[in-house]
Amino acid sequence: MSNKKREMVVLTDVSLITAIVQRGKADEIVKAAQEVGAQGASIHYSHGRGVRERLGVLGLVVEAEKETIQIIVSSDQANRVFESIYRAGDFDTPGMGIMWVTPVEKAATFIPEDILEKFGREDRRNPFDVRPTDA
């Protein structure tokens, strides 16, 4: 076992953007989000239920295949990324999906040391809160 001191970086000023879109649109939408600052995304398949599932031939149920995108961004970036996703996903067209933003109380992940130093020096509204762990 390593004796390396471990620290947990807790992100406290972040938002979760969730978008449910037509299957096949997620990659294009994530690319648009990354162009305005999002670092990455999680995409998983889902299916919807509701009025649209009854629009098949002879009123038979049609599975509505969807992709769900989840992107965590700093709260400062949330509006810009949200707008980019809206445009790339054609959310102003009926049936293209739905999206929303949820404030996140805290999140944790690996943050490279150079990024921690950059935010620690340049921005006193630092969303990073470094806490030592017992592990």
Short mmCIF file of C-alpha atoms in Angstrom, two decimals, residues 44-109:
data_model
loop_
_atom_site.label_atom_id
_atom_site.label_comp_id
_atom_site.label_asym_id
_atom_site.label_seq_id
_atom_site.Cartn_x
_atom_site.Cartn_y
_atom_site.Cartn_z
CA HIS A 44 -26.38 6.64 -21.83
CA TYR A 45 -29.30 5.16 -23.66
CA SER A 46 -32.81 5.46 -22.35
CA HIS A 47 -36.33 5.24 -23.61
CA GLY A 48 -39.27 7.49 -23.07
CA ARG A 49 -42.91 6.86 -22.44
CA GLY A 50 -45.83 9.15 -22.99
CA VAL A 51 -48.10 10.48 -25.71
CA ARG A 52 -45.51 10.00 -28.46
CA GLU A 53 -45.21 6.27 -27.88
CA ARG A 54 -48.76 5.84 -29.24
CA LEU A 55 -48.01 7.51 -32.56
CA GLY A 56 -47.03 4.27 -34.33
CA VAL A 57 -48.95 2.53 -37.10
CA LEU A 58 -52.52 1.65 -36.03
CA GLY A 59 -51.94 3.16 -32.63
CA LEU A 60 -49.44 0.46 -31.62
CA VAL A 61 -46.87 1.36 -29.02
CA VAL A 62 -43.54 2.52 -30.46
CA GLU A 63 -40.49 2.53 -28.19
CA ALA A 64 -39.01 6.00 -28.11
CA GLU A 65 -35.25 5.44 -28.10
CA LYS A 66 -33.40 8.31 -26.44
CA GLU A 67 -29.96 9.34 -25.32
CA THR A 68 -29.47 11.02 -21.97
CA ILE A 69 -26.54 13.42 -21.67
CA GLN A 70 -25.16 14.55 -18.32
CA ILE A 71 -22.55 17.27 -18.09
CA ILE A 72 -21.10 18.80 -14.94
CA VAL A 73 -19.82 22.34 -15.38
CA SER A 74 -18.88 25.21 -13.12
CA SER A 75 -21.87 27.39 -12.34
CA ASP A 76 -20.15 30.22 -14.22
CA GLN A 77 -20.25 28.11 -17.40
CA ALA A 78 -23.75 26.70 -16.98
CA ASN A 79 -25.70 29.27 -19.00
CA ARG A 80 -23.24 29.27 -21.89
CA VAL A 81 -23.14 25.46 -22.13
CA PHE A 82 -26.92 25.20 -21.66
CA GLU A 83 -27.54 27.60 -24.57
CA SER A 84 -25.06 25.75 -26.80
CA ILE A 85 -26.77 22.43 -26.07
CA TYR A 86 -30.17 23.98 -26.77
CA ARG A 87 -29.08 25.19 -30.20
CA ALA A 88 -27.20 22.01 -31.18
CA GLY A 89 -30.08 19.82 -30.02
CA ASP A 90 -32.76 21.81 -31.89
CA PHE A 91 -34.79 22.02 -28.70
CA ASP A 92 -36.98 24.66 -30.35
CA THR A 93 -38.39 21.86 -32.55
CA PRO A 94 -41.24 19.71 -31.18
CA GLY A 95 -40.20 16.21 -30.12
CA MET A 96 -36.47 16.87 -30.00
CA GLY A 97 -36.15 16.45 -26.24
CA ILE A 98 -35.95 18.23 -22.95
CA MET A 99 -33.10 19.63 -20.89
CA TRP A 100 -32.60 21.15 -17.45
CA VAL A 101 -29.96 22.39 -15.02
CA THR A 102 -29.64 21.14 -11.45
CA PRO A 103 -27.41 22.76 -8.82
CA VAL A 104 -24.96 20.22 -7.34
CA GLU A 105 -24.16 20.48 -3.65
CA LYS A 106 -20.74 18.94 -4.13
CA ALA A 107 -18.81 16.65 -6.46
CA ALA A 108 -15.40 15.03 -6.30
CA THR A 109 -12.98 13.86 -8.97
#
